[in-house]
Amino acid sequence: MKFVAHEDVEAPIEFVFDQVSDFAAIERSVLRRGAEVQRVDDLEETRPGMKWDAAFDLRGKRREMQLELTELDRPNGIVIASRSPNMGGQMVLDLVALSRSRTRINVKIDMTPRTLAAKLLVQSMKLAKGNLTKRFRQRVAGYAKDLEDRYKDVA
């Protein structure tokens, strides 16, 4: 199952990349939303190979997954792979400089079920795909707006 969204941000690509690759800030944001996340690698710098364990509640069940930063192409984007016992996935975040002060964010999420239970979950999600896609795009738009606000605060 795939989700795709794109938003334009009134900020330079370097600033946007710095924000989307600030994993410490993202970890804090995830914790505030009620999920658990813990970094499990020993890397001191931001680079491929960074790993996290995450746990969250979805549809009344506790879900656990491992995340790994697989690609980091400054300032063009990042790729994060995820896996759990039931599901695999990948998030691709591409950045495109539209001008010196405008950047397009393209976000693609692809989920692949590994078990029958996960296939049933994905099937039920497909029935609500329109609503889920709308919510996903609203989240990406909200994040883009936050990036613009942060840029205005520092500019």
XYZ file of C-alpha atoms in Angstrom:
155
model
C 0.000 0.000 0.000
C 1.374 3.374 -0.969
C 0.800 6.917 0.207
C 2.149 9.932 -1.660
C 2.069 13.633 -0.806
C 3.929 16.746 -1.850
C 4.021 20.267 -0.481
C 5.879 23.440 -1.340
C 7.726 25.230 1.456
C 8.842 28.864 1.460
C 12.356 28.034 2.675
C 15.701 27.155 1.051
C 16.426 23.488 0.416
C 19.397 23.478 2.827
C 17.202 24.676 5.704
C 14.473 22.145 4.890
C 17.005 19.311 4.694
C 18.536 20.315 8.035
C 15.074 20.216 9.616
C 13.943 16.873 8.146
C 17.260 15.270 9.090
C 17.261 16.603 12.678
C 16.443 13.197 14.119
C 16.809 14.277 17.760
C 14.005 16.821 17.278
C 11.898 14.262 15.421
C 12.389 11.765 18.270
C 11.138 14.364 20.764
C 8.114 15.083 18.562
C 7.255 11.374 18.333
C 7.535 11.013 22.112
C 5.144 13.944 22.613
C 2.595 12.126 20.421
C 2.576 9.125 22.751
C 4.822 6.691 20.891
C 8.052 5.281 22.238
C 11.244 5.643 20.251
C 14.807 4.785 21.165
C 17.956 5.072 19.126
C 19.849 1.767 19.065
C 23.015 2.505 17.077
C 26.376 3.868 18.216
C 26.867 6.392 15.399
C 27.820 9.887 16.480
C 26.997 11.673 13.243
C 23.919 11.691 11.045
C 24.538 9.101 8.339
C 23.104 5.897 6.877
C 23.049 3.081 9.389
C 21.268 5.032 12.130
C 18.651 2.775 13.757
C 15.681 3.172 16.065
C 13.240 0.905 17.862
C 9.717 2.318 17.979
C 6.487 1.227 19.649
C 3.017 2.728 19.299
C -0.659 1.842 19.591
C -2.607 1.280 16.367
C -6.128 -0.113 16.177
C -6.063 -1.101 19.822
C -2.820 -3.082 19.642
C 0.739 -2.299 20.596
C 2.905 -2.289 17.453
C 6.684 -2.456 17.438
C 9.007 -1.726 14.554
C 12.615 -1.100 13.726
C 13.644 1.843 11.561
C 16.908 2.358 9.719
C 18.220 5.333 7.794
C 19.311 3.699 4.535
C 20.070 6.751 2.371
C 21.079 10.304 3.178
C 21.662 12.464 0.110
C 22.302 16.023 1.244
C 20.345 18.183 0.356
C 18.127 16.037 -1.883
C 16.491 13.659 0.556
C 16.465 10.651 2.823
C 15.201 7.069 2.761
C 14.137 5.222 5.903
C 13.359 1.503 5.878
C 11.056 -0.003 8.473
C 10.358 -3.554 9.472
C 8.281 -5.384 12.009
C 7.337 -9.029 12.371
C 4.219 -8.429 10.241
C 5.055 -5.558 7.919
C 7.909 -4.000 5.981
C 8.044 -0.531 4.568
C 9.991 2.378 3.220
C 9.636 6.138 3.461
C 11.266 8.212 0.744
C 11.524 11.939 1.317
C 12.722 13.874 -1.737
C 13.493 17.582 -1.729
C 13.504 19.664 -4.899
C 14.703 23.270 -5.001
C 12.090 25.228 -6.941
C 13.982 28.487 -6.379
C 16.500 29.853 -3.875
C 13.794 30.287 -1.260
C 11.240 27.628 -2.222
C 11.468 23.845 -1.820
C 9.109 21.033 -2.772
C 8.843 18.125 -0.339
C 7.789 14.795 -1.870
C 6.920 12.071 0.649
C 6.280 8.477 -0.409
C 5.437 5.676 1.998
C 5.220 2.086 0.810
C 4.018 -0.657 3.160
C 4.386 -4.365 2.390
C 2.540 -6.962 4.494
C 4.496 -10.081 5.453
C 1.829 -12.138 7.195
C -1.827 -12.953 6.682
C -2.808 -10.711 9.607
C -0.889 -7.818 8.044
C -2.513 -8.480 4.667
C -5.923 -8.229 6.331
C -4.892 -4.956 7.993
C -3.722 -3.533 4.658
C -6.946 -4.725 2.979
C -9.027 -2.871 5.571
C -6.826 0.197 5.084
C -7.448 0.031 1.331
C -11.175 0.325 2.008
C -10.493 3.620 3.793
C -7.682 4.698 1.433
C -9.349 7.987 0.483
C -9.727 9.070 4.087
C -6.241 7.846 5.056
C -4.659 9.601 2.064
C -6.448 12.827 2.964
C -5.203 12.613 6.579
C -1.668 11.793 5.392
C -1.629 14.796 3.066
C -2.947 17.030 5.839
C -0.121 15.839 8.124
C 2.484 16.572 5.450
C 0.918 19.995 4.808
C 0.978 20.749 8.544
C 4.630 19.740 8.749
C 5.430 21.955 5.741
C 3.676 24.879 7.441
C 5.708 24.251 10.615
C 8.907 24.303 8.534
C 7.908 27.642 6.989
C 7.157 29.093 10.424
C 10.520 27.907 11.781
C 12.303 29.447 8.799
C 10.516 32.774 9.297
C 11.592 32.733 12.957
C 15.289 32.355 12.070
C 15.348 34.452 8.886
